[in-house]
Amino acid sequence: MLFLLTGDVQIGKTRWLESLCASLQAAGTCVAGVVAPGQWVPRPEGQPGGKHGFDGAGRFEKLGIDNVLLPQGERIEFARRRDLAAGGKAFAEGAQAKAAKLGWAISDTAIAQVNAHFATLAKQAANETRLAPHAVLVVDELGRLELLRGCGLTNALAILDAGPTPQFPHAIAVVRETLLDEARRRFKLLWGEPIAISPGNASRELVLETARAAGGAH
């Protein structure tokens, strides 16, 4: 089963996904792939306040994005907000993000690191002694680079494009609402109709139950 985690920006998709991954792992399911937590800082006094959202919106400001490689947990800096990328902290924007005119300056080096991680996962999945069976693949996220331009996390796309396997019978991909239809068209032939989910208890229980049915959670 392919789950497409979607919704408006900064509603807490990644924070919710991190919690879900922890629950899957605690239940005995191997979770492999990447999650992309934001780099948040409190807004200076006098800027718009109010209660902050689940993923830091409101009183907190998002400056960048990290990628955490699963299952090992290695963290790399993946992107900086475009207006900050050339600021005090040096950040080399890559050609892929620049050509796509994204709001985030994404490092080509970081993209290569994440792609190497997915290439390793693909090799491990081909050898059942190297990766636990019934793992859940997580891709945070599939954006314009991947779904519209054929670049970005191409090795993650390659695994998803192959459809479900004994090693990865289920997958979760984060997709913006504006790209949801494109993702459905791309993956439904081999995965069947993907299920769109949003952060919440019902979605959490659906994914956990699906993993249990596959034999990966107890």
Tab-separated table of C-alpha atoms in Angstrom:
chain	number	residue	atom	x	y	z
A	1	MET	CA	0.000	0.000	0.000
A	2	LEU	CA	1.201	3.493	-0.849
A	3	PHE	CA	0.165	6.288	1.499
A	4	LEU	CA	0.481	9.879	0.318
A	5	LEU	CA	0.790	12.186	3.329
A	6	THR	CA	-0.542	15.530	2.199
A	7	GLY	CA	-1.992	18.840	3.382
A	8	ASP	CA	-1.224	22.549	3.572
A	9	VAL	CA	2.303	23.757	4.309
A	10	GLN	CA	3.402	23.904	7.949
A	11	ILE	CA	0.515	21.878	9.371
A	12	GLY	CA	2.853	19.402	11.042
A	13	LYS	CA	3.235	16.667	8.425
A	14	THR	CA	6.879	15.919	9.196
A	15	ARG	CA	6.503	16.109	12.980
A	16	TRP	CA	3.529	13.753	12.758
A	17	LEU	CA	5.472	11.448	10.439
A	18	GLU	CA	8.413	11.331	12.851
A	19	SER	CA	6.051	10.273	15.631
A	20	LEU	CA	4.468	7.643	13.387
A	21	CYS	CA	7.887	6.243	12.449
A	22	ALA	CA	8.789	5.950	16.127
A	23	SER	CA	5.550	4.044	16.781
A	24	LEU	CA	6.173	1.714	13.842
A	25	GLN	CA	9.706	1.002	15.032
A	26	ALA	CA	8.522	0.409	18.602
A	27	ALA	CA	6.011	-2.119	17.238
A	28	GLY	CA	8.696	-4.034	15.386
A	29	THR	CA	8.500	-2.536	11.897
A	30	CYS	CA	11.708	-1.494	10.143
A	31	VAL	CA	11.328	2.053	8.814
A	32	ALA	CA	13.752	3.077	6.080
A	33	GLY	CA	14.095	6.223	3.998
A	34	VAL	CA	14.206	9.881	4.943
A	35	VAL	CA	12.268	12.402	7.011
A	36	ALA	CA	12.799	16.140	6.642
A	37	PRO	CA	12.406	18.084	9.910
A	38	GLY	CA	12.571	21.840	9.759
A	39	GLN	CA	15.098	24.130	11.415
A	40	TRP	CA	12.938	26.361	13.632
A	41	VAL	CA	13.804	29.410	15.752
A	42	PRO	CA	11.561	31.613	17.930
A	43	ARG	CA	10.378	34.771	16.203
A	44	PRO	CA	11.840	37.990	17.644
A	45	GLU	CA	9.651	39.938	20.065
A	46	GLY	CA	7.172	42.151	18.230
A	47	GLN	CA	6.657	39.878	15.248
A	48	PRO	CA	3.336	38.061	14.754
A	49	GLY	CA	2.681	35.869	17.764
A	50	GLY	CA	-0.144	33.711	18.999
A	51	LYS	CA	-0.085	30.004	19.543
A	52	HIS	CA	2.350	28.151	17.339
A	53	GLY	CA	1.161	25.221	15.242
A	54	PHE	CA	2.062	21.569	15.716
A	55	ASP	CA	5.143	21.950	13.504
A	56	GLY	CA	6.249	25.349	14.782
A	57	ALA	CA	4.144	27.790	12.741
A	58	GLY	CA	3.182	31.096	14.352
A	59	ARG	CA	5.652	31.968	17.100
A	60	PHE	CA	8.430	30.051	15.363
A	61	GLU	CA	10.150	30.763	12.065
A	62	LYS	CA	11.407	28.071	9.691
A	63	LEU	CA	14.939	28.779	8.467
A	64	GLY	CA	15.924	25.523	6.835
A	65	ILE	CA	15.319	21.820	6.383
A	66	ASP	CA	17.396	18.862	7.524
A	67	ASN	CA	17.176	15.302	6.236
A	68	VAL	CA	17.351	12.397	8.680
A	69	LEU	CA	18.351	9.120	7.037
A	70	LEU	CA	16.502	6.093	8.388
A	71	PRO	CA	17.000	3.673	9.978
A	72	GLN	CA	20.428	4.856	11.151
A	73	GLY	CA	19.332	8.393	12.088
A	74	GLU	CA	22.148	10.331	10.377
A	75	ARG	CA	21.198	14.018	9.987
A	76	ILE	CA	22.370	16.262	7.159
A	77	GLU	CA	21.572	19.867	6.299
A	78	PHE	CA	19.430	19.730	3.173
A	79	ALA	CA	18.024	23.197	2.443
A	80	ARG	CA	17.983	26.812	3.553
A	81	ARG	CA	15.343	29.427	2.973
A	82	ARG	CA	16.357	31.170	-0.234
A	83	ASP	CA	16.640	34.637	1.319
A	84	LEU	CA	18.979	33.246	3.981
A	85	ALA	CA	21.097	30.897	1.870
A	86	ALA	CA	23.687	33.554	1.028
A	87	GLY	CA	23.563	35.102	4.491
A	88	GLY	CA	25.697	34.650	7.556
A	89	LYS	CA	25.864	30.871	7.353
A	90	ALA	CA	27.338	29.825	4.046
A	91	PHE	CA	25.104	27.451	2.114
A	92	ALA	CA	25.827	26.334	-1.430
A	93	GLU	CA	22.621	26.294	-3.432
A	94	GLY	CA	22.588	23.580	-6.070
A	95	ALA	CA	21.718	23.899	-9.748
A	96	GLN	CA	18.616	21.718	-9.469
A	97	ALA	CA	16.771	23.953	-7.008
A	98	LYS	CA	17.996	27.123	-8.713
A	99	ALA	CA	16.730	25.983	-12.121
A	100	ALA	CA	13.335	25.089	-10.642
A	101	LYS	CA	13.120	28.462	-8.841
A	102	LEU	CA	12.136	26.803	-5.588
A	103	GLY	CA	11.455	28.764	-2.441
A	104	TRP	CA	14.172	26.742	-0.718
A	105	ALA	CA	17.831	26.691	-1.698
A	106	ILE	CA	18.660	22.983	-1.800
A	107	SER	CA	22.185	21.633	-1.815
A	108	ASP	CA	23.080	19.366	-4.740
A	109	THR	CA	25.591	17.692	-2.424
A	110	ALA	CA	22.821	16.909	0.057
A	111	ILE	CA	20.604	15.567	-2.729
A	112	ALA	CA	23.464	13.274	-3.777
A	113	GLN	CA	23.887	12.053	-0.177
A	114	VAL	CA	20.194	11.223	0.137
A	115	ASN	CA	20.181	9.523	-3.265
A	116	ALA	CA	23.176	7.419	-2.188
A	117	HIS	CA	21.212	6.410	0.911
A	118	PHE	CA	18.239	5.267	-1.198
A	119	ALA	CA	20.599	3.407	-3.541
A	120	THR	CA	21.975	1.549	-0.514
A	121	LEU	CA	18.450	0.726	0.648
A	122	ALA	CA	17.612	-0.655	-2.797
A	123	LYS	CA	20.676	-2.930	-2.682
A	124	GLN	CA	19.855	-4.062	0.837
A	125	ALA	CA	16.260	-4.758	-0.150
A	126	ALA	CA	17.516	-7.047	-2.903
A	127	ASN	CA	19.314	-9.097	-0.233
A	128	GLU	CA	16.833	-10.115	2.446
A	129	THR	CA	19.617	-10.840	4.913
A	130	ARG	CA	20.610	-7.158	4.950
A	131	LEU	CA	17.243	-5.518	5.624
A	132	ALA	CA	14.327	-6.639	7.777
A	133	PRO	CA	11.348	-7.975	5.794
A	134	HIS	CA	8.107	-6.010	5.625
A	135	ALA	CA	9.847	-2.670	6.039
A	136	VAL	CA	8.006	0.609	5.454
A	137	LEU	CA	9.660	3.001	3.010
A	138	VAL	CA	9.385	6.699	3.936
A	139	VAL	CA	10.090	9.554	1.510
A	140	ASP	CA	9.800	13.103	2.865
A	141	GLU	CA	9.150	14.605	0.389
A	142	LEU	CA	8.324	14.301	-3.303
A	143	GLY	CA	8.152	17.815	-4.724
A	144	ARG	CA	8.407	19.656	-8.010
A	145	LEU	CA	11.958	18.431	-8.579
A	146	GLU	CA	10.899	14.798	-8.469
A	147	LEU	CA	7.373	14.791	-9.879
A	148	LEU	CA	7.645	17.530	-12.493
A	149	ARG	CA	11.322	17.766	-13.443
A	150	GLY	CA	12.653	14.225	-13.061
A	151	CYS	CA	15.494	15.188	-10.737
A	152	GLY	CA	15.964	15.557	-6.988
A	153	LEU	CA	15.508	12.299	-5.068
A	154	THR	CA	15.621	10.119	-8.170
A	155	ASN	CA	16.685	6.966	-6.308
A	156	ALA	CA	13.697	7.260	-3.999
A	157	LEU	CA	11.504	7.564	-7.090
A	158	ALA	CA	13.143	4.461	-8.556
A	159	ILE	CA	12.152	2.376	-5.532
A	160	LEU	CA	8.595	3.716	-5.596
A	161	ASP	CA	8.305	3.295	-9.358
A	162	ALA	CA	9.046	-0.427	-8.921
A	163	GLY	CA	5.883	-0.869	-6.858
A	164	PRO	CA	5.495	-2.953	-3.689
A	165	THR	CA	8.072	-5.658	-2.969
A	166	PRO	CA	8.516	-8.263	-0.211
A	167	GLN	CA	10.977	-5.869	1.435
A	168	PHE	CA	8.860	-2.733	0.948
A	169	PRO	CA	5.217	-3.810	0.754
A	170	HIS	CA	4.162	-0.401	2.055
A	171	ALA	CA	5.446	3.139	1.610
A	172	ILE	CA	4.637	6.641	2.829
A	173	ALA	CA	5.498	9.647	0.668
A	174	VAL	CA	4.929	13.273	1.619
A	175	VAL	CA	3.373	15.229	-1.253
A	176	ARG	CA	2.037	18.782	-1.417
A	177	GLU	CA	-1.663	19.047	-2.225
A	178	THR	CA	-0.850	20.737	-5.534
A	179	LEU	CA	1.109	17.646	-6.629
A	180	LEU	CA	-1.226	15.003	-5.246
A	181	ASP	CA	-2.931	14.220	-8.557
A	182	GLU	CA	0.427	13.925	-10.302
A	183	ALA	CA	1.664	11.473	-7.662
A	184	ARG	CA	-1.502	9.403	-7.948
A	185	ARG	CA	-1.167	9.178	-11.730
A	186	ARG	CA	2.466	8.167	-11.493
A	187	PHE	CA	2.173	5.404	-8.922
A	188	LYS	CA	-1.306	3.891	-9.215
A	189	LEU	CA	-0.474	1.431	-12.002
A	190	LEU	CA	1.842	-0.649	-9.805
A	191	TRP	CA	0.692	0.319	-6.308
A	192	GLY	CA	-3.020	0.499	-6.970
A	193	GLU	CA	-4.875	3.637	-5.989
A	194	PRO	CA	-2.714	5.427	-3.375
A	195	ILE	CA	-4.409	6.424	-0.127
A	196	ALA	CA	-4.181	10.113	0.767
A	197	ILE	CA	-3.732	10.689	4.496
A	198	SER	CA	-3.253	13.740	6.690
A	199	PRO	CA	-1.840	14.113	10.210
A	200	GLY	CA	-4.282	12.704	12.736
A	201	ASN	CA	-5.218	9.687	14.835
A	202	ALA	CA	-7.289	7.974	12.146
A	203	SER	CA	-4.390	8.044	9.680
A	204	ARG	CA	-1.994	6.871	12.359
A	205	GLU	CA	-4.126	3.835	13.211
A	206	LEU	CA	-4.624	2.999	9.526
A	207	VAL	CA	-0.876	2.898	8.859
A	208	LEU	CA	-0.114	0.940	12.035
A	209	GLU	CA	-2.810	-1.611	11.257
A	210	THR	CA	-1.556	-1.957	7.677
A	211	ALA	CA	1.960	-2.626	8.975
A	212	ARG	CA	0.650	-5.194	11.460
A	213	ALA	CA	-1.219	-7.002	8.697
A	214	ALA	CA	2.013	-7.255	6.695
A	215	GLY	CA	3.665	-9.040	9.587
A	216	GLY	CA	6.045	-6.238	10.456
A	217	ALA	CA	4.463	-5.079	13.705
A	218	HIS	CA	3.297	-6.939	16.757
